[in-house]
């Protein structure tokens, strides 16, 4: 690896006054002979070097960001003195566990055995596991999170806790963040985790990676500066209160630079991290087999060593019903799903012995909507948008998606289990009001300057774009009935494949304006697992430069709220800023809310500890997000 040089000045703590990878490397690595050896290995590209501690055959996705907005499927040293800190002592209090989380077993955990986990198919092909060039969505993360860990983690309620980092803190500007790593952690190739490894990973891998570079841009990271062996400073180009959450994703994914540099092809198939498991075996189209890391740094709440299982076998079964059948007939121990239908079916299912399954279910911070294109008349007029929202009977629309499914109607991006959820916003979401809808539509249609250029008195025409999913077909048929019952709306529904719909909705740079999209209204998803600042920026950013602003909603008042979310300290003030943003979205009426997305991790009666996670400070957290399970504290009753 080439070491870049620039003019620089380095102090006794190896901190460069300007970013200089070469200078910082040389200063820190010269401290001990072992460190010098690591630097030589890092710079070497000779074939045949092998510093991996395990021989593995594997490969597939890296960490993904949040979900890209998509069609609604029917079935995210001392600290610098400052104002924001993410440490065990100062982070948000852990909320009550989800109601669906099972009570902990009173039995003592049993060591050993092989866990068999059944996964849904990922939306992208599994071709490698490097966290910079490969997208890793929910199924993939069930595997990768057990091998490559992150600096922080986002808990099921949306709060952020340190993980590989001991603390994350900011100065008052929220533009200079100090990350202090936990001492004594090693990668599974025996190399120590240190600040140089994290910096090099960001600067030389993640910053230029096909999958990770956009996340660094979203986080506004401009430089990473070494302070000492375990401390680094991350500088961002603008205030970013959401950086701790970003460090729980691709930006904070930590891996052995020595292993990545020594044998890149091997590393892509078997990345080396600090996690509770390492890859034993994998090839494309085959199950991924992990084995326990005997030197894992974290312990259970009682101080005992983790993980409990000897091995985990991850098998993909794309069909939801077939995956449940495989669990029930004994071909698996655990399954994950992001299907609301399967979440409902799991709750009622029993295995061959008549025993109920254990299910950890959650409504995620991701909601289905019918989204409006505000650049397309008549939806450019707020009277029409508010009328269509008022004319929509949400309960009937949600029931049409799946009459036997336990849906939860959405009122905002955040589900009730999230720290970002606002009861006030939920109460303010407009209820079904046929009279108000009719009055607003009448006012618009009789306006001689109506934006759609139709004659006064003529009904408005709404073109709805949706996928060819059967459940969505039932929903759009019900929506058509509701809107047309006003007598002032004509609805045309067009169905097409998901990829075609995404292309139509997102638009392209050649449009005028760019990324305006080619649709009137569409089935879509909003929200996601990212920090509110990232989601809000994408949802209302400038139309010409923000492809993810699918509704083409923007304005100075919205931009001001986004800036407030970015620059407000974590805590009640920041939650209030997020609630203000959600309330303004409700006022602008850019879509009709349907229901929250649902996810579940379920297990047979032979499994204990599902949905449980011990934080490094000993606190125990219950729950899961997005169907991504943690299995290092799961154990089997059977031998």
XYZ file of C-alpha atoms in Angstrom:
639
model
C 0.000 0.000 0.000
C 1.466 3.329 -1.005
C 2.003 5.728 1.886
C 1.163 9.288 0.903
C 3.269 12.175 2.169
C 2.386 15.812 2.733
C 3.864 18.709 4.600
C 2.981 18.179 8.198
C 3.977 18.742 11.790
C 3.656 15.956 14.320
C 3.552 16.401 18.060
C 4.685 13.959 20.766
C 1.251 12.288 20.716
C 1.566 11.584 16.961
C -1.216 14.027 16.084
C -0.602 15.653 12.723
C -1.578 19.276 12.296
C -2.792 18.326 8.831
C -4.094 14.952 7.677
C -1.089 12.862 6.730
C -1.465 9.122 6.569
C 2.234 8.492 6.049
C 3.433 10.700 8.902
C 0.944 9.322 11.389
C 1.775 5.747 10.387
C 5.485 6.271 10.823
C 5.140 8.010 14.180
C 2.822 5.468 15.770
C 4.365 2.353 14.249
C 7.888 3.318 15.351
C 6.938 2.937 18.997
C 7.617 -0.795 19.158
C 9.274 -3.415 16.992
C 5.987 -5.274 16.692
C 4.248 -2.181 15.399
C 6.989 -1.650 12.813
C 6.469 -5.187 11.615
C 2.754 -4.560 11.233
C 3.441 -1.495 9.096
C 5.758 -3.449 6.816
C 3.064 -6.071 6.399
C 0.496 -3.419 5.700
C 2.656 -1.917 2.936
C 3.548 -5.253 1.366
C 1.676 -6.646 -1.614
C 3.773 -9.762 -2.143
C 1.863 -12.881 -3.027
C 1.964 -15.650 -0.491
C 1.791 -13.469 2.642
C -0.788 -14.879 4.977
C -1.664 -13.364 8.319
C -5.130 -14.837 8.672
C -5.641 -16.871 11.812
C -8.242 -19.119 10.223
C -8.562 -20.775 6.846
C -11.970 -19.907 5.506
C -13.930 -20.101 2.306
C -16.630 -17.459 2.159
C -17.968 -14.460 0.350
C -20.898 -12.150 0.057
C -22.209 -8.765 0.937
C -20.933 -5.933 3.028
C -22.918 -3.757 5.319
C -25.627 -1.834 3.718
C -26.894 1.436 4.586
C -30.331 1.954 5.147
C -32.770 0.618 2.795
C -33.060 2.602 -0.373
C -36.651 3.843 -0.514
C -38.590 1.275 -2.459
C -42.093 0.208 -3.421
C -44.260 -0.745 -0.493
C -43.913 -4.464 0.081
C -47.013 -6.116 1.272
C -45.722 -8.821 2.650
C -31.925 0.688 10.314
C -8.019 9.041 25.189
C -10.134 11.461 26.987
C -12.990 12.740 24.979
C -12.885 16.229 23.562
C -14.813 18.455 25.909
C -18.223 19.029 24.419
C -21.924 18.688 24.428
C -22.637 15.262 22.984
C -21.393 11.952 24.317
C -22.292 8.338 23.623
C -20.999 6.347 26.581
C -22.585 3.716 28.805
C -23.089 6.330 31.508
C -24.606 9.093 29.379
C -26.474 7.426 26.535
C -30.224 7.292 26.357
C -31.936 5.025 28.824
C -32.878 1.610 27.531
C -36.582 1.424 26.877
C -38.852 -1.407 27.883
C -38.439 -4.491 25.705
C -40.896 -5.171 22.917
C -43.983 -7.033 24.150
C -43.248 -9.936 21.827
C -39.848 -10.629 23.356
C -39.932 -13.839 25.403
C -39.052 -13.809 29.066
C -35.494 -15.024 29.796
C -35.125 -18.675 30.673
C -34.234 -19.619 34.219
C -32.106 -22.507 32.995
C -28.335 -22.280 32.812
C -27.029 -21.849 29.244
C -25.631 -24.955 27.597
C -22.420 -24.652 25.629
C -21.858 -26.315 22.278
C -23.963 -27.408 19.360
C -24.734 -25.996 15.943
C -27.347 -23.311 15.368
C -29.160 -23.556 12.033
C -30.438 -20.156 10.904
C -32.786 -19.815 7.943
C -32.469 -16.529 6.061
C -34.554 -14.656 3.532
C -32.885 -13.860 0.226
C -30.975 -10.613 0.015
C -32.088 -8.118 -2.644
C -28.577 -8.092 -4.145
C -26.406 -11.056 -5.237
C -23.971 -12.367 -2.650
C -20.570 -12.103 -4.324
C -18.250 -11.066 -1.502
C -18.209 -9.870 2.094
C -15.932 -6.830 1.947
C -17.598 -3.927 3.750
C -16.556 -1.388 1.136
C -17.588 -2.865 -2.230
C -20.560 -5.096 -1.436
C -24.029 -4.144 -0.292
C -25.161 -6.133 2.719
C -28.850 -5.988 3.527
C -30.861 -7.648 6.275
C -30.201 -11.333 5.622
C -26.529 -10.699 4.951
C -26.173 -8.721 8.179
C -27.357 -11.725 10.190
C -24.100 -13.304 9.049
C -21.663 -10.400 8.807
C -22.493 -8.794 12.164
C -21.104 -11.900 13.872
C -17.731 -11.474 12.134
C -17.161 -7.753 11.532
C -18.314 -5.525 14.377
C -18.936 -1.774 14.465
C -17.761 1.121 16.634
C -21.289 1.659 17.960
C -24.602 -0.186 17.784
C -28.167 1.021 17.395
C -30.497 -0.675 19.860
C -34.033 -1.817 19.016
C -35.461 1.457 20.337
C -33.190 3.544 18.090
C -30.777 4.731 20.792
C -27.024 4.403 20.215
C -24.500 2.631 22.452
C -20.700 2.236 22.193
C -19.492 -1.191 21.081
C -15.887 -1.464 19.875
C -15.656 2.168 20.915
C -15.506 2.845 24.630
C -16.902 6.322 24.091
C -17.866 8.708 21.308
C -18.062 12.401 22.144
C -18.221 15.733 20.343
C -17.071 19.281 20.870
C -19.765 22.001 21.044
C -19.730 22.497 17.263
C -20.670 18.839 16.632
C -17.995 18.864 13.931
C -15.113 17.263 15.851
C -15.825 13.854 17.323
C -13.457 11.915 19.568
C -13.641 8.118 19.426
C -11.909 6.181 22.202
C -11.484 2.455 21.475
C -11.740 -0.278 24.072
C -8.317 -1.625 25.070
C -7.296 -5.239 24.714
C -9.432 -6.225 21.717
C -7.791 -8.291 18.981
C -8.868 -9.411 15.549
C -9.179 -13.125 14.908
C -5.821 -13.051 13.089
C -4.194 -11.992 16.364
C -3.652 -8.344 15.398
C -4.694 -5.714 17.963
C -7.521 -3.284 17.331
C -6.097 0.233 17.386
C -6.838 3.719 16.109
C -4.535 3.371 13.101
C -6.477 0.352 11.905
C -9.756 2.273 12.057
C -8.287 5.321 10.309
C -6.680 3.263 7.543
C -9.885 1.343 7.021
C -11.802 4.573 6.514
C -9.209 6.438 4.454
C -7.883 3.646 2.234
C -10.878 1.343 1.881
C -14.252 2.752 2.889
C -13.741 6.200 1.349
C -13.328 4.795 -2.153
C -15.529 1.701 -1.858
C -18.465 1.213 -4.210
C -20.833 0.488 -1.344
C -19.333 2.552 1.476
C -18.258 5.848 -0.102
C -21.772 7.254 -0.185
C -22.152 6.616 3.540
C -19.033 8.611 4.327
C -20.440 11.438 2.223
C -23.760 11.246 4.066
C -21.894 11.389 7.384
C -19.944 14.426 6.067
C -16.630 12.917 7.260
C -13.749 15.056 5.981
C -10.779 13.709 7.937
C -9.717 11.169 10.553
C -6.864 12.222 12.855
C -4.874 9.940 15.148
C -4.456 11.086 18.748
C -2.896 8.022 20.341
C -3.011 4.249 19.981
C -6.640 3.998 21.023
C -7.980 7.465 20.228
C -8.893 9.199 17.007
C -10.755 12.345 16.045
C -13.298 12.330 13.234
C -13.908 15.719 11.654
C -17.101 16.414 9.729
C -17.790 19.231 7.297
C -20.936 20.420 9.051
C -22.642 19.796 12.394
C -23.779 16.204 12.515
C -25.450 15.021 15.699
C -26.153 11.723 13.953
C -22.535 10.617 13.600
C -22.711 8.078 16.489
C -25.527 6.308 14.631
C -23.514 6.372 11.403
C -20.689 4.581 13.218
C -23.071 1.649 13.739
C -23.255 1.122 9.980
C -20.833 0.824 7.069
C -18.844 3.881 8.242
C -18.064 2.182 11.556
C -17.477 -1.359 10.304
C -14.018 -2.413 11.556
C -11.816 -5.063 9.945
C -8.198 -6.244 9.999
C -6.205 -4.055 7.619
C -3.297 -6.536 7.767
C -5.551 -9.343 6.482
C -7.228 -7.144 3.861
C -3.859 -6.010 2.504
C -2.086 -9.379 2.603
C -4.578 -11.426 0.580
C -7.396 -9.270 -0.854
C -9.142 -12.114 -2.670
C -9.122 -14.346 0.392
C -10.335 -11.481 2.552
C -13.286 -10.828 0.215
C -14.374 -14.403 0.776
C -13.445 -14.509 4.473
C -13.102 -11.095 6.111
C -11.298 -10.890 9.449
C -12.929 -8.996 12.297
C -13.321 -8.938 16.061
C -16.652 -10.763 16.232
C -17.823 -13.783 18.225
C -17.569 -16.038 15.167
C -15.234 -16.598 12.210
C -15.952 -18.120 8.813
C -15.189 -21.792 8.466
C -16.766 -22.531 5.088
C -18.673 -20.746 2.324
C -19.124 -20.753 -1.436
C -21.618 -19.017 -3.701
C -25.062 -20.586 -3.431
C -24.098 -22.656 -0.393
C -24.740 -22.114 3.335
C -22.293 -19.928 5.222
C -20.761 -21.806 8.157
C -19.279 -19.856 11.069
C -17.378 -21.261 14.036
C -16.935 -19.771 17.490
C -14.105 -17.333 18.157
C -12.454 -18.828 21.271
C -10.843 -15.494 22.183
C -13.875 -13.241 21.822
C -13.520 -10.049 23.873
C -17.079 -9.636 25.144
C -18.779 -11.637 27.903
C -22.346 -12.350 28.921
C -23.953 -10.285 31.673
C -22.816 -12.825 34.282
C -19.203 -12.567 33.092
C -19.125 -15.930 31.305
C -17.402 -16.304 27.946
C -19.286 -15.912 24.668
C -20.435 -17.306 22.308
C -22.481 -20.253 23.549
C -22.817 -22.212 20.300
C -19.894 -23.924 18.587
C -21.097 -23.179 15.074
C -23.783 -21.393 13.075
C -24.996 -22.553 9.668
C -26.807 -19.839 7.681
C -29.020 -21.115 4.861
C -31.062 -18.965 2.492
C -34.623 -20.018 1.725
C -36.150 -17.174 -0.316
C -39.763 -18.344 -0.140
C -41.345 -17.174 3.131
C -43.711 -20.126 3.599
C -41.045 -22.682 2.735
C -38.763 -21.100 5.320
C -41.419 -21.469 8.009
C -42.116 -25.056 6.970
C -38.399 -25.848 7.199
C -38.342 -24.500 10.755
C -41.433 -26.445 11.772
C -40.278 -29.762 10.356
C -36.870 -29.602 12.071
C -34.592 -28.418 9.267
C -33.701 -25.240 11.150
C -33.597 -23.743 14.619
C -34.140 -20.037 13.859
C -35.626 -18.040 11.013
C -35.710 -14.350 10.136
C -38.210 -12.494 8.002
C -39.300 -8.992 7.042
C -42.719 -10.188 5.914
C -45.774 -9.068 7.866
C -47.616 -12.192 6.748
C -44.902 -14.473 8.100
C -44.724 -12.493 11.352
C -48.429 -13.185 11.810
C -48.132 -16.848 10.800
C -45.221 -17.443 13.196
C -47.303 -16.233 16.136
C -49.855 -18.987 15.537
C -47.518 -21.778 14.415
C -46.536 -24.900 16.363
C -43.870 -27.472 15.599
C -44.331 -31.187 15.062
C -44.564 -31.709 18.816
C -47.294 -29.104 19.214
C -44.951 -26.600 20.849
C -45.302 -22.890 20.171
C -42.472 -21.023 18.496
C -40.549 -18.289 20.259
C -40.968 -15.057 18.266
C -39.270 -11.681 18.614
C -41.417 -9.443 16.419
C -41.104 -5.731 15.764
C -42.766 -3.010 13.742
C -39.800 -1.277 12.135
C -39.093 2.399 11.506
C -40.174 2.039 7.908
C -43.682 2.671 6.624
C -45.607 1.881 3.472
C -47.199 4.896 1.821
C -48.891 6.106 -1.326
C -46.476 8.876 -2.227
C -47.330 11.966 -4.297
C -45.121 13.653 -6.907
C -45.342 17.329 -5.995
C -44.005 18.370 -9.398
C -46.964 16.797 -11.173
C -50.299 18.608 -11.392
C -52.759 18.476 -9.690
C -50.595 17.115 -6.845
C -48.547 20.300 -6.857
C -51.534 21.933 -5.138
C -51.685 21.337 -1.387
C -55.492 21.398 -1.447
C -55.543 18.291 -3.627
C -52.968 16.458 -1.514
C -54.801 17.216 1.703
C -58.080 16.168 0.108
C -56.662 12.815 -1.023
C -55.258 12.170 2.458
C -58.632 13.013 4.026
C -60.489 10.819 1.517
C -58.307 7.794 2.299
C -59.704 5.414 4.919
C -56.433 4.068 6.308
C -57.922 1.139 8.199
C -59.612 -0.200 5.059
C -56.472 0.277 2.970
C -54.356 -1.591 5.498
C -56.921 -4.396 5.768
C -56.888 -4.747 1.999
C -53.150 -5.438 2.088
C -53.741 -8.590 4.110
C -57.024 -9.225 5.912
C -55.513 -11.852 8.243
C -52.285 -9.991 9.008
C -51.542 -8.073 12.202
C -50.738 -4.699 10.688
C -50.035 -1.539 12.645
C -51.253 1.643 10.949
C -48.480 4.220 10.505
C -48.609 7.928 11.331
C -44.908 8.817 10.905
C -41.581 7.271 9.964
C -40.983 5.908 13.472
C -42.811 3.002 15.088
C -44.078 3.266 18.700
C -41.047 1.255 19.912
C -38.634 3.989 18.778
C -37.235 6.870 20.806
C -38.049 9.083 17.804
C -41.762 8.281 17.856
C -44.018 11.188 18.825
C -47.462 10.711 20.331
C -48.326 14.282 19.404
C -47.487 13.632 15.757
C -49.560 10.457 15.830
C -52.539 12.332 17.249
C -52.201 15.081 14.638
C -52.203 12.753 11.621
C -55.440 13.524 9.704
C -58.216 10.988 10.136
C -60.620 9.941 7.409
C -62.893 12.900 6.672
C -65.019 12.574 3.545
C -66.666 15.989 3.972
C -63.334 17.822 4.228
C -62.003 15.910 1.235
C -65.000 16.881 -0.863
C -64.803 20.555 0.168
C -61.092 20.830 -0.687
C -61.556 19.090 -4.025
C -64.521 21.317 -4.866
C -62.465 24.419 -4.075
C -59.684 23.246 -6.385
C -61.809 21.998 -9.265
C -63.801 25.229 -9.407
C -60.645 27.357 -9.367
C -60.249 28.898 -12.870
C -56.464 28.877 -12.361
C -56.232 25.238 -11.292
C -52.760 23.827 -12.018
C -53.817 20.857 -14.156
C -55.264 23.096 -16.909
C -58.585 21.243 -16.901
C -61.807 23.182 -17.168
C -63.466 24.390 -13.954
C -65.746 21.718 -12.513
C -63.954 18.772 -14.119
C -62.681 16.034 -11.755
C -58.974 15.774 -11.037
C -57.109 12.879 -12.622
C -54.643 10.870 -10.523
C -52.337 8.273 -12.059
C -51.214 5.698 -9.476
C -48.127 3.623 -10.181
C -47.663 0.362 -8.258
C -46.023 -3.043 -8.537
C -47.794 -6.173 -9.685
C -47.934 -7.600 -6.162
C -51.329 -9.161 -5.371
C -51.707 -7.511 -1.972
C -50.819 -4.123 -3.381
C -53.334 -4.731 -6.127
C -56.053 -5.143 -3.507
C -54.899 -1.981 -1.755
C -54.840 0.154 -4.908
C -58.294 -1.116 -5.877
C -59.612 0.008 -2.481
C -57.800 3.338 -2.811
C -59.327 3.880 -6.232
C -62.781 3.212 -4.793
C -62.272 5.630 -1.905
C -60.936 8.497 -3.997
C -63.501 8.112 -6.749
C -66.328 8.002 -4.191
C -65.776 11.762 -3.752
C -67.192 12.248 -7.233
C -64.334 14.603 -8.049
C -61.432 12.205 -8.698
C -60.687 9.905 -11.624
C -58.030 7.273 -10.871
C -55.855 5.354 -13.327
C -53.743 2.517 -11.886
C -50.663 1.261 -13.733
C -48.784 -1.825 -12.546
C -45.283 -2.911 -13.476
C -42.309 -4.822 -12.085
C -40.476 -3.446 -9.077
C -37.303 -2.466 -10.943
C -39.303 -0.585 -13.542
C -41.262 1.237 -10.856
C -38.119 2.342 -9.025
C -36.685 3.709 -12.265
C -39.861 5.642 -13.023
C -40.106 7.093 -9.513
C -36.459 8.037 -9.027
C -36.066 9.598 -12.463
C -32.700 10.515 -13.925
C -30.262 13.365 -14.386
C -31.466 13.999 -17.968
C -34.923 15.037 -16.792
C -35.850 18.667 -16.300
C -35.556 19.133 -13.435
C -33.220 16.232 -12.726
C -34.694 13.322 -10.766
C -38.250 14.660 -11.075
C -39.617 11.172 -11.716
C -42.261 10.027 -14.162
C -45.328 9.348 -12.025
C -48.223 11.016 -10.237
C -48.657 8.841 -7.145
C -46.938 5.572 -6.290
C -46.630 2.749 -3.783
C -43.448 3.434 -1.794
C -41.676 3.161 1.552
C -40.481 6.005 3.745
C -38.234 6.154 6.796
C -35.549 3.607 7.539
C -32.919 2.659 10.083
C -30.600 5.624 9.594
C -30.315 8.583 11.919
C -33.132 11.124 11.481
C -30.682 13.684 10.061
C -29.734 11.383 7.182
C -33.319 10.418 6.428
C -34.641 13.970 6.617
C -31.849 15.305 4.383
C -32.643 12.707 1.737
C -36.405 13.188 1.951
C -36.518 16.961 1.374
C -33.177 17.813 -0.233
C -32.927 19.870 -3.429
C -34.760 18.073 -6.222
C -31.982 18.430 -8.792
C -29.332 16.858 -6.555
C -31.300 14.504 -4.275
C -32.490 11.357 -6.073
C -33.948 9.941 -2.841
C -36.360 12.865 -2.555
C -38.975 10.832 -4.383
C -41.869 13.162 -3.531
C -39.909 16.214 -4.729
C -40.853 18.063 -1.560
C -38.542 20.898 -0.537
C -38.595 24.350 0.987
C -36.689 26.674 3.279
C -38.836 25.746 6.291
C -38.033 22.060 5.806
C -34.335 22.743 5.256
C -34.282 24.742 8.488
C -35.741 21.800 10.399
C -33.183 19.439 8.871
C -30.410 21.785 10.017
C -31.953 21.828 13.489
C -31.921 18.022 13.645
C -28.273 17.943 12.559
C -27.098 20.600 14.996
C -29.180 19.746 18.072
C -27.671 17.676 20.871
C -28.969 14.194 21.490
C -31.780 14.069 24.009
C -35.178 15.671 24.398
C -34.284 18.712 22.279
C -33.314 16.530 19.356
C -36.416 14.388 19.665
C -38.502 17.562 19.675
C -36.771 18.690 16.469
C -37.561 15.347 14.813
C -41.188 15.632 15.920
C -41.385 19.137 14.440
C -40.128 17.770 11.135
C -42.681 14.948 11.153
C -45.462 17.407 11.977
C -44.460 19.592 9.046
C -44.540 16.571 6.745
C -48.087 15.896 7.896
C -48.945 19.518 7.141
C -47.462 19.310 3.629
C -49.302 16.001 2.956
C -46.751 14.371 0.609
C -48.266 10.899 1.036
C -50.960 8.685 2.498
C -49.597 6.503 5.298
C -50.441 2.793 5.230
C -48.720 0.481 7.766
C -45.349 -0.064 9.378
C -43.088 -2.729 7.952
C -42.813 -5.777 10.168
C -39.898 -8.077 10.974
C -39.471 -11.188 13.068
C -36.829 -13.577 14.360
C -38.399 -16.861 15.471
C -37.080 -20.102 16.939
C -38.130 -23.575 17.955
C -38.653 -24.614 21.561
C -35.099 -26.023 21.594
C -33.626 -22.500 21.439
C -33.012 -20.165 24.379
C -31.784 -16.568 24.542
C -33.319 -15.369 21.291
C -33.422 -11.580 21.023
C -30.996 -11.046 23.897
C -27.845 -8.917 23.777
C -25.451 -7.997 26.599
C -23.856 -4.599 26.183
C -20.155 -4.266 27.040
C -21.126 -2.549 30.314
C -23.210 -5.572 31.365
C -26.708 -4.303 30.664
C -29.001 -6.741 28.874
C -31.099 -5.571 25.923
C -34.053 -7.455 24.471
C -35.420 -7.203 20.930
C -34.309 -7.017 17.314
C -34.428 -4.613 14.381
C -35.152 -5.402 10.739
C -34.999 -9.162 11.278
C -31.284 -8.950 12.093
C -30.617 -11.306 14.984
C -27.655 -11.642 17.324
C -26.896 -15.293 18.096
C -23.775 -15.212 20.300
C -25.985 -15.490 23.421
C -28.345 -18.068 21.937
C -28.024 -21.650 23.114
C -29.612 -25.012 22.434
C -31.369 -27.224 24.965
C -30.395 -30.322 22.999
C -26.937 -31.810 22.860
